[in-house]
Short mmCIF file of C-alpha atoms and ligand atoms in Angstrom, two decimals:
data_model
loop_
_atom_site.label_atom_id
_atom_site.label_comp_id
_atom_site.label_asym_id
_atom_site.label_seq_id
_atom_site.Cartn_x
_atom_site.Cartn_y
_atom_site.Cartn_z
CA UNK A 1 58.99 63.40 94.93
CA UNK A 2 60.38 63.34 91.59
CA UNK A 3 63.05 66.61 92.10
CA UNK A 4 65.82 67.60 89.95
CA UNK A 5 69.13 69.18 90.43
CA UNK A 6 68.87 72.16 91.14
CA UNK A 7 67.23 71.61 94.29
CA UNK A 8 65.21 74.24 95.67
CA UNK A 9 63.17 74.36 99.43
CA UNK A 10 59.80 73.78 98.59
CA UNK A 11 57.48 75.54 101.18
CA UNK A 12 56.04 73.11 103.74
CA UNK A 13 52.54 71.82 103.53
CA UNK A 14 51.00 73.36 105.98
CA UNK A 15 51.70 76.84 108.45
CA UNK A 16 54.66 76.95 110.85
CA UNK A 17 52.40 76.43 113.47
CA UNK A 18 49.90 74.54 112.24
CA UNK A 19 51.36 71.64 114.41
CA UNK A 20 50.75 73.44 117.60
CA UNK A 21 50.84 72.96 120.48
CA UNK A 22 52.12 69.25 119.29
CA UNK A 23 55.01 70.74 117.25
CA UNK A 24 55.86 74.49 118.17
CA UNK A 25 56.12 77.03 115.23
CA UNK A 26 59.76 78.11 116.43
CA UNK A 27 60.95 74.15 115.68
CA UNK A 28 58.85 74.33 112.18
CA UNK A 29 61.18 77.22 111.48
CA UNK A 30 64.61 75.73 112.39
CA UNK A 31 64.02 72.77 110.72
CA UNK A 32 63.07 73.58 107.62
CA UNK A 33 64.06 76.57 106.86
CA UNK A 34 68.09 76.08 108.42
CA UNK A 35 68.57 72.57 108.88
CA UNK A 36 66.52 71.17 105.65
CA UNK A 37 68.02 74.56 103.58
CA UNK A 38 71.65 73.64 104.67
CA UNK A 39 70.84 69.96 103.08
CA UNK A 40 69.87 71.20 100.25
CA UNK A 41 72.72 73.67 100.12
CA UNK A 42 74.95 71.29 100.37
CA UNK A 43 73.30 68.73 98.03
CA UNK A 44 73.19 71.26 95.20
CA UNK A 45 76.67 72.27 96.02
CA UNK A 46 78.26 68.65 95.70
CA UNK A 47 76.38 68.34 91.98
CA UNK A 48 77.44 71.80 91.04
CA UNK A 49 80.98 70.41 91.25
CA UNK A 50 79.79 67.35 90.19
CA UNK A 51 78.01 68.15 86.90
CA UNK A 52 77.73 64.40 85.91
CA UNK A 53 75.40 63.83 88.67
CA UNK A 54 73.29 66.89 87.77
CA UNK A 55 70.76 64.08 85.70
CA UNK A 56 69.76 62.06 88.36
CA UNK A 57 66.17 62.51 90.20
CA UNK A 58 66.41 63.07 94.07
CA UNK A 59 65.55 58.69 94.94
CA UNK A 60 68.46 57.72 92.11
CA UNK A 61 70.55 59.90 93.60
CA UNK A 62 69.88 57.79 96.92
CA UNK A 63 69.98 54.12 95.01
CA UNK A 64 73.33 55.07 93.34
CA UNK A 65 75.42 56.36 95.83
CA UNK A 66 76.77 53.28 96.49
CA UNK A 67 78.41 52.91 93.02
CA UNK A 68 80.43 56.13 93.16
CA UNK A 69 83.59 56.83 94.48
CA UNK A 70 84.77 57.08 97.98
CA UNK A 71 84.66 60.57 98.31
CA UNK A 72 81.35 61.29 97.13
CA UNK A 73 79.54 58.38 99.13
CA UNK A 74 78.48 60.10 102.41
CA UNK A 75 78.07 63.72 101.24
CA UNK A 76 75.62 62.46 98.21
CA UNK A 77 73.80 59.91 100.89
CA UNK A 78 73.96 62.58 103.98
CA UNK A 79 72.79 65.29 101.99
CA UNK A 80 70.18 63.66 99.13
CA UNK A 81 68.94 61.67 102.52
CA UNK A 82 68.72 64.89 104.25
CA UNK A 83 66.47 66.17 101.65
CA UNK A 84 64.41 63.20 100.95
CA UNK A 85 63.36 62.07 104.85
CA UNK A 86 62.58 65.87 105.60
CA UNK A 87 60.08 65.78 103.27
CA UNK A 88 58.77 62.68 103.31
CA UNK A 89 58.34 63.55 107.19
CA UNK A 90 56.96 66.87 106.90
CA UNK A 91 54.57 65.63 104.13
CA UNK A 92 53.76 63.13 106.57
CA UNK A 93 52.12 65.88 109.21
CA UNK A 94 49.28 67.90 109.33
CA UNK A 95 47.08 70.15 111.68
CA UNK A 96 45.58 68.06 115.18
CA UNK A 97 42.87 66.02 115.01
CA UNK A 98 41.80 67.06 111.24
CA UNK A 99 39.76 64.73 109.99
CA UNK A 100 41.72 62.01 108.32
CA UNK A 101 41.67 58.47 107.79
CA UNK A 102 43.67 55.28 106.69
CA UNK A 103 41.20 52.14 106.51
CA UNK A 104 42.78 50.29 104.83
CA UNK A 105 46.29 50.11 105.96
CA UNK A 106 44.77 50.45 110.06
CA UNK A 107 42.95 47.05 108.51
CA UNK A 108 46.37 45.95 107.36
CA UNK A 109 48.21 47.37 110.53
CA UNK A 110 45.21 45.54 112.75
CA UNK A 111 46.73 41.91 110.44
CA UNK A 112 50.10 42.42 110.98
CA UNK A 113 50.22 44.21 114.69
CA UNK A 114 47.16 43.45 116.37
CA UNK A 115 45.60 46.75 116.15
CA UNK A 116 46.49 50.26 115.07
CA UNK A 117 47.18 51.06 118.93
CA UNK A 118 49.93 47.99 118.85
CA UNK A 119 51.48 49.78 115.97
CA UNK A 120 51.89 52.76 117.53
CA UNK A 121 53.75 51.07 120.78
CA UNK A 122 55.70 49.01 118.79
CA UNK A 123 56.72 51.99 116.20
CA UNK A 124 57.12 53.99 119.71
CA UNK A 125 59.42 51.28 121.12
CA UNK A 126 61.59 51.20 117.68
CA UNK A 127 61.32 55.56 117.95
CA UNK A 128 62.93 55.37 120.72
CA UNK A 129 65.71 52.77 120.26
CA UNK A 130 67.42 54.64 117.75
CA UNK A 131 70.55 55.52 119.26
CA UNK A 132 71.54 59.19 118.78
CA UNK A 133 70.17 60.61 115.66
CA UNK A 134 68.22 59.35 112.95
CA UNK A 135 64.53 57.98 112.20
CA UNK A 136 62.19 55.31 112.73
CA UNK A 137 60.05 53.82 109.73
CA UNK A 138 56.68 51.81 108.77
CA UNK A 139 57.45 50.91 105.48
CA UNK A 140 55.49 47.96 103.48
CA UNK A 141 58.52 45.36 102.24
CA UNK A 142 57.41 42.38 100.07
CA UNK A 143 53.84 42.93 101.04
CA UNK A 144 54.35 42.95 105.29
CA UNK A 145 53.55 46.37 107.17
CA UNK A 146 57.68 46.61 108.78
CA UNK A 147 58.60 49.14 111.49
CA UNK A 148 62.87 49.70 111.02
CA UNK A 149 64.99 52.36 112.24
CA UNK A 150 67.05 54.29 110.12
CA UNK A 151 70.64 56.05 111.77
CA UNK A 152 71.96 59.43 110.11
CA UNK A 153 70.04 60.66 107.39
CA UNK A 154 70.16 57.22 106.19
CA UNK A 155 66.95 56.64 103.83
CA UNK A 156 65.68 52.68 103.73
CA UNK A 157 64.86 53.17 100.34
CA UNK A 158 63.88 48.82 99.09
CA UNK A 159 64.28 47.30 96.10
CA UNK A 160 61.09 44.72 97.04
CA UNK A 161 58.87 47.85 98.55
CA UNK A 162 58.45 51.25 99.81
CA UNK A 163 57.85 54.09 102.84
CA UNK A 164 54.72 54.79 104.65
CA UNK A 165 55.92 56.79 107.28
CA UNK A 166 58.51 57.97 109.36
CA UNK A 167 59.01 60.27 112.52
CA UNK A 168 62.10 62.06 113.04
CA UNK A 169 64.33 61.70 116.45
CA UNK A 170 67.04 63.91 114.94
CA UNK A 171 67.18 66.18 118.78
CA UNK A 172 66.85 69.13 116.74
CA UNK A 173 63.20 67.51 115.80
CA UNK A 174 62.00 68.13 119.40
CA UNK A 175 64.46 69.83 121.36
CA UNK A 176 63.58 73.43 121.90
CA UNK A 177 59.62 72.12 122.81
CA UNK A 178 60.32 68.49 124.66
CA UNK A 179 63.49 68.92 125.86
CA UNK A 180 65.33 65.76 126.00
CA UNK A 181 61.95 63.67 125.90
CA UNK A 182 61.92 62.24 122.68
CA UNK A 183 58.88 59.24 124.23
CA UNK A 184 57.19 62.85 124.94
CA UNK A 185 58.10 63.87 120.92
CA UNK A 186 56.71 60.94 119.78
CA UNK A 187 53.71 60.51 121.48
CA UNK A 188 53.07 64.03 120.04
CA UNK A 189 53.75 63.26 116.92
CA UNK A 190 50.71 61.03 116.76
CA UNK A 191 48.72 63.61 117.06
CA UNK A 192 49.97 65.48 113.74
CA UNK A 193 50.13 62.53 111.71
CA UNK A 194 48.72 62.55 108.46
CA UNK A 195 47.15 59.66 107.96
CA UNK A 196 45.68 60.27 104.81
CA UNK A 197 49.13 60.77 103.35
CA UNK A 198 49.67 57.42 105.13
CA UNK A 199 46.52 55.62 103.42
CA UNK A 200 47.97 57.37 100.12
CA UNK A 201 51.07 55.93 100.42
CA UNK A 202 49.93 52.69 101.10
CA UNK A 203 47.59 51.95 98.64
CA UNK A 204 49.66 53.78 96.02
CA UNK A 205 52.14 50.83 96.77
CA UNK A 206 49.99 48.00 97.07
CA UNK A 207 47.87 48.98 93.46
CA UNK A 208 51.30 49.32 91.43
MN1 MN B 301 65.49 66.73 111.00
#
């Protein structure tokens, strides 16, 4: 996800409904073609004004925001986050029950959690204790499988590791289909997960 300014909305992997009936078509559309277009809108906007920025890959853009001045702090991290978790999320999905498989982090995942099933309530649990909007994460930190929670469009990006996966509870994520049952969301979500992106990311970290 190496992307330079200027940013431009990148189709998704996969049909608009490819998700169904986990993920309806109509949400596919909203969120990524209004609310991940107006982040990257916006993102492109702030380093059109801000043509020293312009150099910077999408994740420095995330790692440096911290070093700029007040003013440009939350746009650069609400907007470059906006961008990078929609992505990594959407990259993150594919079409039900398509063959796919992750042995080796569900062997890791069965170390750490007790099984792949204890994962998924315990990444469930965390899903759902984000309060108000933002996203829930396995991410691999010093070598230990971590579930964290993420608020805004707030991206964990670690010095000492890296993302697996994450689920978005933004409302507008599952809204229109689930209502105001984001335990529904999630446990629908499991069913579109891509877990051979997962096993990618995974071993992609753990061979570097
Ligand atoms: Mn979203």
């Amino acid at each position: 996800m190496n992307m330079y300014y200027p940013f431009v909305n990148t189709p998704l992997p996969y049909p608009y409904n490819a998700l169904e009936p986990f993920i309806d078509e109509k949400t596919m559309h909203l969120h990524h073609d209004r609310h991940l277009q107006t982040y990257i809108d916006n993102l492109n906007r702030l380093l059109e004004e801000n043509p020293a920025l312009q150099k910077f890959s999408l994740e420095e853009l995330l790692l440096l925001w911290r070093r700029l001045p007040c003013h440009l702090q939350a746009p650069l991290r609400n907007n470059a986050g906006g961008v990078y978790n929609h992505r990594f999320y959407f990259d993150g999905m594919r079409e039900p029950d398509s063959p796919s498989s992750s042995p080796r982090l569900f062997e890791a995942m069965a170390h750490r959690f007790g099984s792949p099933e204890k994962f998924m309530a315990q990444f469930k649990e965390a899903a759902l204790s984000v309060f108000g909007s933002g996203y829930a994460w396995l991410v691999l930190d010093r070598g230990i499988l971590k579930i964290i929670t993420s608020a805004n469009q707030n991206t964990p990006l670690l010095p000492s590791g890296a993302l697996i996966l994450t689920v978005d509870v933004w409302e507008h994520a599952y809204y229109l289909k689930h209502y105001n049952l984001r335990a529904a969301y999630i446990d629908d979500w499991f069913r579109v997960v891509n877990w051979d992106k997962a096993e990618e990311r995974f071993t992609g970290i753990i061979s570097r």
